[in-house]
Amino acid sequence: MRLILLGPPGAGKGTQARRLVAKYGIVELSTGEALRAAVQAGTAIGRQAQEIIAGGNLVPDEMVVGIVEQRIAQPDARKGFVLDGFPRTVPQAVELDRMLQAKGLALDSVIELRVDEVALLKRIEGRIAEMKARGEPLREDDSPQVLHNRLKTYREQTAPLIDYYRQRGVLRTVNGMASIADVAAEIDGALEVPARAGSP
Ligand code: ADP
């Protein structure tokens, strides 16, 4: 099972990705987490990425394409994977197609978590306030200002992927505003329908 979760920050991609990992025995790759780990470790990529991430902008495509290419070549990714936070631009999607084609593989489904932006902002701002109140460490890009920029970046650079995958017949859209359990059930339902059937 090879899946992509698509949706703006705070849409719940990570939560659903982890459940899909457990259900299908596939691996999860979150490019955001991989980049944060690189920043923590102080690698060359991490040093380049730090400021870009802190501003809510996207790192260069080559940087994340390399991370994904290495990860999906690992033996444990043979059963499949769920990508969370990648691709985020059309050139990244084109690169992913190229990588998969070279291995004779295809995507099964791209699941779009559709959310209402106003409600989403409230949800994330609430989450930030709760974490602060509990004294938990915040991500550097978890501030209301940066969040606005992350959403803008999503609208401008990532949302075009919805059409990209719709045209390829693999897009499945679920209501990301529902409860975690309901979103999970909707995703399971969507994955039962063969996404590629009837698509060109
Ligand atoms: P979010 O919570 O906004 O979905 P992520 O944890 O997926 O965030 O990513 C955090 C940051 O890492 C992004 O705002 C961006 O700067 C960088 N990043 C993650 N994935 C990518 C990608 N595929 N392309 C470019 N930048 C990325």
Coordinates of N, CA and C and ligand atoms in Angstrom, one line a residue:
M1 N 0.8 -1.2 0.0 CA 0.0 0.0 0.0 C 0.9 1.2 0.0
R2 N 0.8 2.1 -1.0 CA 1.6 3.3 -1.1 C 0.6 4.5 -1.1
L3 N 0.7 5.3 -0.1 CA -0.3 6.3 0.1 C 0.4 7.7 0.4
I4 N -0.4 8.7 0.1 CA 0.0 10.1 0.4 C -1.1 10.7 1.2
L5 N -0.8 11.4 2.3 CA -1.8 12.2 3.0 C -1.5 13.7 2.6
L6 N -2.6 14.3 2.2 CA -2.4 15.7 1.7 C -3.4 16.6 2.5
G7 N -2.9 17.7 3.0 CA -3.8 18.6 3.7 C -2.9 19.6 4.4
P8 N -3.5 20.7 4.8 CA -2.8 21.8 5.4 C -2.3 21.5 6.8
P9 N -1.4 22.3 7.3 CA -0.9 22.1 8.7 C -2.0 21.9 9.7
G10 N -1.9 21.0 10.6 CA -2.9 20.8 11.6 C -4.2 20.0 11.1
A11 N -4.1 19.5 9.9 CA -5.3 18.8 9.4 C -5.4 17.4 10.0
G12 N -4.3 16.9 10.7 CA -4.4 15.6 11.3 C -3.7 14.5 10.5
K13 N -2.8 14.9 9.6 CA -2.1 13.9 8.8 C -1.3 13.0 9.6
G14 N -0.5 13.5 10.6 CA 0.3 12.6 11.4 C -0.4 11.6 12.2
T15 N -1.6 12.0 12.8 CA -2.4 11.1 13.5 C -2.9 9.9 12.6
Q16 N -3.4 10.3 11.5 CA -3.9 9.3 10.6 C -2.8 8.4 10.0
A17 N -1.6 9.0 9.7 CA -0.5 8.3 9.2 C -0.1 7.2 10.1
R18 N 0.0 7.5 11.4 CA 0.4 6.5 12.4 C -0.5 5.3 12.5
R19 N -1.8 5.6 12.3 CA -2.8 4.6 12.4 C -2.7 3.7 11.1
L20 N -2.4 4.3 10.0 CA -2.3 3.5 8.8 C -1.0 2.6 8.8
V21 N 0.0 3.1 9.5 CA 1.2 2.3 9.6 C 0.9 1.0 10.4
A22 N 0.2 1.2 11.5 CA -0.2 0.1 12.3 C -1.1 -0.9 11.6
K23 N -2.1 -0.3 10.8 CA -3.0 -1.2 10.2 C -2.4 -2.0 9.0
Y24 N -1.6 -1.3 8.2 CA -1.1 -2.0 7.0 C 0.3 -2.5 7.1
G25 N 1.0 -2.2 8.2 CA 2.4 -2.7 8.3 C 3.3 -2.0 7.3
I26 N 3.0 -0.7 7.1 CA 3.8 0.1 6.1 C 4.6 1.1 6.9
V27 N 5.5 1.8 6.3 CA 6.3 2.8 7.0 C 5.8 4.2 6.8
E28 N 6.0 5.0 7.8 CA 5.6 6.4 7.6 C 6.8 7.3 7.3
L29 N 6.7 8.2 6.4 CA 7.7 9.2 6.2 C 7.2 10.6 6.3
S30 N 7.5 11.3 7.3 CA 7.1 12.7 7.4 C 8.4 13.5 7.2
T31 N 8.3 14.3 6.0 CA 9.5 15.0 5.7 C 9.7 16.2 6.7
G32 N 8.6 16.7 7.3 CA 8.8 17.7 8.4 C 9.5 17.1 9.6
E33 N 9.2 15.9 10.0 CA 9.9 15.3 11.1 C 11.4 15.0 10.7
A34 N 11.6 14.5 9.5 CA 12.9 14.2 9.1 C 13.8 15.5 9.1
L35 N 13.2 16.6 8.7 CA 13.9 17.8 8.6 C 14.2 18.3 10.0
R36 N 13.2 18.2 10.9 CA 13.4 18.6 12.3 C 14.5 17.8 13.0
A37 N 14.6 16.5 12.6 CA 15.6 15.7 13.2 C 17.0 16.1 12.6
A38 N 17.0 16.5 11.4 CA 18.3 17.0 10.8 C 18.7 18.3 11.4
V39 N 17.8 19.2 11.8 CA 18.1 20.4 12.4 C 18.7 20.1 13.8
Q40 N 18.0 19.2 14.5 CA 18.5 18.8 15.9 C 19.9 18.2 15.8
A41 N 20.1 17.4 14.8 CA 21.4 16.7 14.7 C 22.5 17.7 14.2
G42 N 22.1 18.8 13.7 CA 23.0 19.8 13.2 C 23.7 19.4 11.9
T43 N 23.1 18.5 11.1 CA 23.7 18.1 9.8 C 23.7 19.3 8.8
A44 N 24.3 19.1 7.7 CA 24.4 20.2 6.7 C 23.0 20.6 6.2
I45 N 22.2 19.6 6.0 CA 20.8 19.9 5.6 C 20.1 20.6 6.7
G46 N 20.2 20.2 7.9 CA 19.6 20.8 9.0 C 20.0 22.3 9.2
R47 N 21.2 22.5 9.0 CA 21.7 23.9 9.1 C 21.0 24.8 8.0
Q48 N 20.9 24.2 6.8 CA 20.3 25.0 5.7 C 18.8 25.2 5.9
A49 N 18.2 24.2 6.5 CA 16.7 24.2 6.6 C 16.2 25.0 7.8
Q50 N 17.0 25.2 8.8 CA 16.4 25.7 10.1 C 15.7 27.0 9.9
E51 N 16.3 28.0 9.2 CA 15.6 29.3 9.1 C 14.4 29.3 8.2
I52 N 14.5 28.4 7.2 CA 13.4 28.3 6.2 C 12.2 27.8 6.9
I53 N 12.4 26.7 7.7 CA 11.3 26.1 8.5 C 10.7 27.1 9.5
A54 N 11.6 27.8 10.2 CA 11.2 28.7 11.2 C 10.3 29.8 10.6
G55 N 10.5 30.2 9.4 CA 9.7 31.2 8.7 C 8.4 30.7 8.1
G56 N 8.2 29.4 8.1 CA 7.0 28.8 7.6 C 7.1 28.6 6.0
N57 N 8.3 28.7 5.5 CA 8.5 28.5 4.1 C 8.9 27.1 3.7
L58 N 9.0 26.8 2.4 CA 9.4 25.4 2.0 C 10.9 25.4 1.7
V59 N 11.5 24.3 2.1 CA 12.9 24.1 1.8 C 13.0 23.7 0.3
P60 N 14.1 23.8 -0.3 CA 14.3 23.5 -1.7 C 13.8 22.0 -2.0
D61 N 13.2 21.9 -3.2 CA 12.7 20.6 -3.5 C 13.8 19.5 -3.5
E62 N 15.0 19.8 -3.9 CA 16.0 18.7 -4.0 C 16.3 18.1 -2.6
M63 N 16.2 19.0 -1.6 CA 16.5 18.6 -0.3 C 15.6 17.5 0.2
V64 N 14.3 17.7 0.0 CA 13.3 16.7 0.5 C 13.2 15.5 -0.5
V65 N 13.4 15.7 -1.8 CA 13.4 14.6 -2.7 C 14.5 13.6 -2.4
G66 N 15.7 14.1 -2.0 CA 16.7 13.2 -1.6 C 16.4 12.4 -0.4
I67 N 15.7 13.0 0.6 CA 15.3 12.3 1.9 C 14.3 11.2 1.5
V68 N 13.4 11.5 0.7 CA 12.3 10.5 0.3 C 12.9 9.4 -0.5
E69 N 13.8 9.7 -1.4 CA 14.3 8.7 -2.3 C 15.1 7.7 -1.5
Q70 N 15.9 8.2 -0.5 CA 16.6 7.2 0.4 C 15.7 6.4 1.2
R71 N 14.7 7.0 1.8 CA 13.8 6.3 2.7 C 13.1 5.2 2.0
I72 N 12.5 5.5 0.8 CA 11.6 4.5 0.2 C 12.5 3.4 -0.5
A73 N 13.8 3.6 -0.5 CA 14.6 2.5 -1.0 C 15.0 1.5 0.1
Q74 N 14.7 1.8 1.3 CA 15.0 0.9 2.5 C 14.2 -0.4 2.4
P75 N 14.7 -1.5 2.8 CA 14.0 -2.8 2.8 C 12.6 -2.7 3.5
D76 N 12.6 -2.0 4.6 CA 11.3 -2.1 5.3 C 10.2 -1.3 4.6
A77 N 10.5 -0.5 3.6 CA 9.5 0.2 2.8 C 8.9 -0.6 1.7
R78 N 9.4 -1.9 1.6 CA 9.0 -2.7 0.4 C 7.5 -3.0 0.5
K79 N 6.9 -3.1 1.7 CA 5.5 -3.4 1.8 C 4.6 -2.2 1.6
G80 N 5.3 -1.0 1.6 CA 4.6 0.2 1.3 C 4.9 1.3 2.2
F81 N 4.3 2.5 2.0 CA 4.6 3.6 2.8 C 3.4 4.6 2.8
V82 N 3.5 5.5 3.8 CA 2.5 6.6 3.8 C 3.4 7.9 3.9
L83 N 3.2 8.7 3.0 CA 4.0 10.0 3.0 C 3.1 11.1 3.6
D84 N 3.7 11.8 4.6 CA 3.0 12.8 5.3 C 3.9 14.1 5.1
G85 N 3.3 15.1 4.4 CA 4.1 16.3 4.2 C 5.0 16.3 2.9
F86 N 4.8 15.3 2.1 CA 5.5 15.2 0.8 C 4.6 14.4 -0.1
P87 N 4.5 14.8 -1.4 CA 5.0 16.0 -2.0 C 4.3 17.3 -1.5
R88 N 4.9 18.4 -1.6 CA 4.3 19.7 -1.2 C 4.3 20.7 -2.4
T89 N 4.9 20.3 -3.5 CA 4.9 21.1 -4.7 C 4.8 20.2 -5.9
V90 N 4.3 20.8 -7.0 CA 4.2 20.0 -8.2 C 5.5 19.4 -8.6
P91 N 6.6 20.1 -8.6 CA 7.9 19.5 -9.0 C 8.2 18.3 -8.1
Q92 N 7.9 18.3 -6.8 CA 8.1 17.2 -5.9 C 7.3 16.0 -6.3
A93 N 6.0 16.3 -6.7 CA 5.1 15.2 -7.2 C 5.7 14.5 -8.4
V94 N 6.2 15.4 -9.3 CA 6.8 14.8 -10.6 C 8.0 13.9 -10.3
E95 N 8.8 14.4 -9.3 CA 10.0 13.6 -8.9 C 9.5 12.3 -8.3
L96 N 8.5 12.3 -7.5 CA 8.0 11.1 -6.8 C 7.5 10.1 -7.9
D97 N 6.8 10.6 -8.9 CA 6.3 9.8 -10.0 C 7.5 9.1 -10.7
R98 N 8.6 9.9 -10.9 CA 9.8 9.4 -11.6 C 10.4 8.3 -10.7
M99 N 10.5 8.5 -9.4 CA 11.1 7.5 -8.5 C 10.4 6.2 -8.6
L100 N 9.0 6.3 -8.5 CA 8.2 5.1 -8.4 C 8.3 4.4 -9.7
Q101 N 8.2 5.1 -10.8 CA 8.2 4.5 -12.1 C 9.5 3.7 -12.3
A102 N 10.6 4.3 -11.9 CA 11.9 3.6 -12.0 C 11.9 2.3 -11.3
K103 N 11.0 2.1 -10.3 CA 11.0 0.9 -9.5 C 9.8 0.0 -10.0
G104 N 9.1 0.5 -11.0 CA 7.9 -0.2 -11.4 C 6.7 -0.2 -10.4
L105 N 6.7 0.9 -9.6 CA 5.7 1.0 -8.6 C 4.7 2.1 -8.9
A106 N 3.5 2.1 -8.3 CA 2.6 3.2 -8.4 C 1.9 3.5 -7.1
L107 N 1.4 4.7 -7.0 CA 0.7 5.1 -5.8 C -0.7 4.4 -5.8
D108 N -1.1 4.0 -4.6 CA -2.5 3.4 -4.5 C -3.5 4.6 -4.4
S109 N -3.3 5.4 -3.4 CA -4.2 6.5 -3.2 C -3.5 7.8 -2.6
V110 N -4.1 8.9 -2.9 CA -3.7 10.2 -2.3 C -5.0 10.6 -1.5
I111 N -4.8 10.7 -0.2 CA -6.0 11.1 0.6 C -5.9 12.5 1.0
E112 N -6.9 13.3 0.5 CA -6.9 14.7 0.9 C -7.8 14.8 2.2
L113 N -7.2 15.4 3.2 CA -7.9 15.7 4.4 C -8.4 17.2 4.2
R114 N -9.7 17.3 3.9 CA -10.2 18.6 3.6 C -10.7 19.3 4.9
V115 N -10.2 20.5 5.1 CA -10.6 21.2 6.4 C -10.9 22.6 6.1
D116 N -11.7 23.2 7.0 CA -12.1 24.6 6.9 C -11.0 25.4 7.6
E117 N -10.4 26.4 6.8 CA -9.2 27.1 7.2 C -9.4 27.9 8.5
V118 N -10.6 28.5 8.6 CA -10.9 29.4 9.8 C -10.9 28.5 11.1
A119 N -11.6 27.4 10.9 CA -11.7 26.4 12.1 C -10.4 25.9 12.4
L120 N -9.6 25.6 11.3 CA -8.3 25.0 11.5 C -7.4 26.0 12.3
L121 N -7.4 27.2 11.9 CA -6.5 28.2 12.6 C -6.9 28.2 14.1
K122 N -8.2 28.2 14.4 CA -8.6 28.2 15.8 C -8.1 27.0 16.5
R123 N -8.2 25.8 15.8 CA -7.8 24.5 16.4 C -6.3 24.6 16.7
I124 N -5.5 25.1 15.8 CA -4.1 25.1 16.0 C -3.7 26.1 17.1
E125 N -4.3 27.3 17.0 CA -4.0 28.3 18.0 C -4.4 27.8 19.4
G126 N -5.5 27.1 19.5 CA -5.9 26.5 20.8 C -4.9 25.5 21.3
R127 N -4.4 24.7 20.3 CA -3.4 23.7 20.7 C -2.1 24.4 21.2
I128 N -1.7 25.4 20.5 CA -0.5 26.1 20.9 C -0.7 26.7 22.3
A129 N -1.8 27.3 22.5 CA -2.1 28.0 23.9 C -2.1 26.9 25.0
E130 N -2.7 25.7 24.7 CA -2.7 24.6 25.7 C -1.3 24.1 26.0
M131 N -0.5 24.0 25.0 CA 0.9 23.5 25.2 C 1.7 24.5 26.0
K132 N 1.5 25.8 25.7 CA 2.2 26.8 26.4 C 1.8 26.8 27.9
A133 N 0.5 26.7 28.1 CA -0.1 26.6 29.5 C 0.5 25.5 30.3
R134 N 0.8 24.3 29.6 CA 1.3 23.2 30.2 C 2.9 23.2 30.3
G135 N 3.4 24.3 29.7 CA 4.9 24.5 29.8 C 5.6 23.5 28.8
E136 N 4.9 23.0 27.8 CA 5.5 22.0 26.9 C 6.3 22.8 25.8
P137 N 7.4 22.2 25.3 CA 8.1 22.9 24.3 C 7.3 23.0 23.0
L138 N 7.4 24.2 22.4 CA 6.7 24.4 21.1 C 7.7 24.3 20.0
R139 N 7.2 23.9 18.8 CA 8.0 24.0 17.6 C 8.2 25.5 17.3
E140 N 9.4 25.7 16.7 CA 9.7 27.1 16.4 C 8.7 27.7 15.4
D141 N 8.1 26.9 14.6 CA 7.2 27.4 13.6 C 5.7 27.4 14.1
D142 N 5.5 27.1 15.4 CA 4.2 27.0 16.0 C 3.9 28.4 16.6
S143 N 3.9 29.4 15.8 CA 3.5 30.7 16.4 C 2.4 31.2 15.4
P144 N 1.4 32.0 15.9 CA 0.3 32.4 15.0 C 0.7 33.0 13.7
Q145 N 1.8 33.9 13.8 CA 2.2 34.5 12.6 C 2.8 33.5 11.6
V146 N 3.7 32.6 12.0 CA 4.3 31.7 11.1 C 3.2 30.7 10.6
L147 N 2.2 30.4 11.4 CA 1.1 29.6 11.0 C 0.4 30.1 9.8
H148 N 0.1 31.5 9.9 CA -0.5 32.1 8.7 C 0.3 31.9 7.5
N149 N 1.6 32.0 7.6 CA 2.5 31.8 6.4 C 2.5 30.4 6.0
R150 N 2.4 29.4 6.9 CA 2.4 28.0 6.5 C 1.1 27.7 5.8
L151 N 0.0 28.3 6.2 CA -1.2 28.1 5.5 C -1.2 28.7 4.1
K152 N -0.6 29.9 4.0 CA -0.5 30.6 2.7 C 0.4 29.8 1.8
T153 N 1.5 29.3 2.3 CA 2.4 28.4 1.5 C 1.6 27.2 1.0
Y154 N 0.8 26.6 1.9 CA 0.0 25.5 1.5 C -0.9 25.8 0.3
R155 N -1.7 26.9 0.5 CA -2.6 27.3 -0.5 C -1.9 27.5 -1.9
E156 N -0.8 28.2 -1.8 CA -0.2 28.6 -3.1 C 0.6 27.4 -3.7
Q157 N 1.3 26.7 -2.9 CA 2.3 25.7 -3.5 C 1.8 24.2 -3.4
T158 N 1.0 23.9 -2.4 CA 0.6 22.5 -2.2 C -0.8 22.2 -2.7
A159 N -1.7 23.1 -2.5 CA -3.1 22.8 -3.0 C -3.2 22.4 -4.5
P160 N -2.3 23.0 -5.3 CA -2.4 22.5 -6.7 C -2.2 21.0 -6.9
L161 N -1.7 20.3 -5.9 CA -1.5 18.9 -6.0 C -2.9 18.2 -6.0
I162 N -3.9 18.8 -5.4 CA -5.2 18.2 -5.4 C -5.6 17.9 -6.8
D163 N -5.5 18.9 -7.7 CA -5.9 18.7 -9.1 C -4.9 17.7 -9.8
Y164 N -3.7 17.8 -9.5 CA -2.7 17.0 -10.1 C -3.0 15.5 -9.9
Y165 N -3.4 15.2 -8.6 CA -3.7 13.8 -8.4 C -5.2 13.4 -8.8
R166 N -6.0 14.4 -8.8 CA -7.4 14.1 -9.2 C -7.3 13.7 -10.7
Q167 N -6.6 14.4 -11.5 CA -6.4 14.1 -12.9 C -5.8 12.7 -13.1
R168 N -5.1 12.2 -12.2 CA -4.5 10.9 -12.3 C -5.4 9.8 -11.8
G169 N -6.5 10.2 -11.3 CA -7.5 9.2 -10.8 C -7.2 8.6 -9.5
V170 N -6.3 9.1 -8.7 CA -5.9 8.5 -7.4 C -6.4 9.3 -6.2
L171 N -7.0 10.5 -6.4 CA -7.4 11.3 -5.3 C -8.7 10.8 -4.6
R172 N -8.6 10.8 -3.2 CA -9.7 10.5 -2.4 C -9.8 11.6 -1.4
T173 N -11.0 12.2 -1.3 CA -11.1 13.3 -0.3 C -12.0 12.9 0.9
V174 N -11.5 13.2 2.1 CA -12.3 12.9 3.3 C -12.5 14.2 4.1
N175 N -13.5 14.2 4.9 CA -13.8 15.4 5.7 C -12.9 15.4 7.0
G176 N -11.8 16.3 6.9 CA -10.9 16.3 8.0 C -11.4 17.0 9.2
M177 N -12.6 17.6 9.2 CA -13.1 18.3 10.3 C -13.9 17.3 11.3
A178 N -14.1 16.1 10.9 CA -14.8 15.1 11.7 C -13.8 14.7 12.8
S179 N -14.4 13.8 13.7 CA -13.5 13.3 14.8 C -12.5 12.4 14.3
I180 N -11.4 12.2 15.1 CA -10.3 11.3 14.6 C -10.9 10.0 14.2
A181 N -11.8 9.4 14.9 CA -12.3 8.1 14.6 C -13.1 8.1 13.3
D182 N -13.9 9.2 13.1 CA -14.7 9.3 11.9 C -13.8 9.5 10.7
V183 N -12.8 10.3 10.8 CA -11.8 10.5 9.7 C -11.2 9.2 9.4
A184 N -10.8 8.4 10.4 CA -10.2 7.1 10.2 C -11.1 6.2 9.4
A185 N -12.4 6.2 9.8 CA -13.4 5.3 9.2 C -13.6 5.7 7.7
E186 N -13.6 7.1 7.5 CA -13.8 7.5 6.1 C -12.6 7.1 5.2
I187 N -11.4 7.2 5.8 CA -10.2 6.8 5.1 C -10.2 5.3 4.7
D188 N -10.6 4.5 5.7 CA -10.7 3.1 5.5 C -11.7 2.8 4.4
G189 N -12.8 3.5 4.4 CA -13.8 3.3 3.4 C -13.3 3.7 2.0
A190 N -12.6 4.8 2.0 CA -12.0 5.3 0.7 C -11.0 4.3 0.1
L191 N -10.2 3.6 1.0 CA -9.2 2.7 0.6 C -9.7 1.4 0.1
E192 N -11.0 1.1 0.4 CA -11.6 -0.1 -0.1 C -12.0 0.0 -1.5
V193 N -12.2 1.2 -2.0 CA -12.6 1.4 -3.4 C -11.3 1.5 -4.2
P194 N -11.1 0.6 -5.1 CA -9.8 0.7 -5.9 C -9.7 2.0 -6.6
A195 N -8.7 2.8 -6.1 CA -8.6 4.2 -6.6 C -8.3 4.3 -8.1
R196 N -7.6 3.3 -8.6 CA -7.2 3.4 -10.0 C -8.2 2.9 -11.0
A197 N -9.2 2.2 -10.4 CA -10.2 1.6 -11.4 C -10.8 2.7 -12.2
G198 N -10.9 2.5 -13.5 CA -11.5 3.4 -14.4 C -10.8 4.6 -14.7
S199 N -9.6 4.8 -14.1 CA -8.9 6.0 -14.3 C -8.0 5.8 -15.5
P200 N -7.7 6.9 -16.2 CA -6.9 6.8 -17.5 C -5.4 6.3 -17.2
Ligands
ADP1 P1 3.0 21.1 9.1 O1 2.7 20.9 10.5 O2 3.0 22.5 8.6 O3 2.3 20.2 8.2 P2 5.6 19.6 8.7 O4 6.0 19.1 10.0 O5 5.1 18.7 7.7 O6 4.6 20.8 9.0 O7 6.8 20.5 8.1 C1 7.4 21.5 8.8 C2 8.2 22.4 7.8 O8 9.2 21.6 7.2 C3 7.4 23.0 6.7 O9 6.8 24.2 7.0 C4 8.6 23.2 5.7 O10 9.4 24.3 6.0 C5 9.4 22.0 5.8 N1 9.0 20.9 4.9 C6 8.5 19.7 5.3 N2 8.2 18.9 4.2 C7 8.6 19.7 3.2 C8 8.6 19.4 1.8 N3 8.0 18.3 1.2 N4 9.0 20.4 0.9 C9 9.5 21.5 1.4 N5 9.6 21.8 2.7 C10 9.1 20.9 3.6

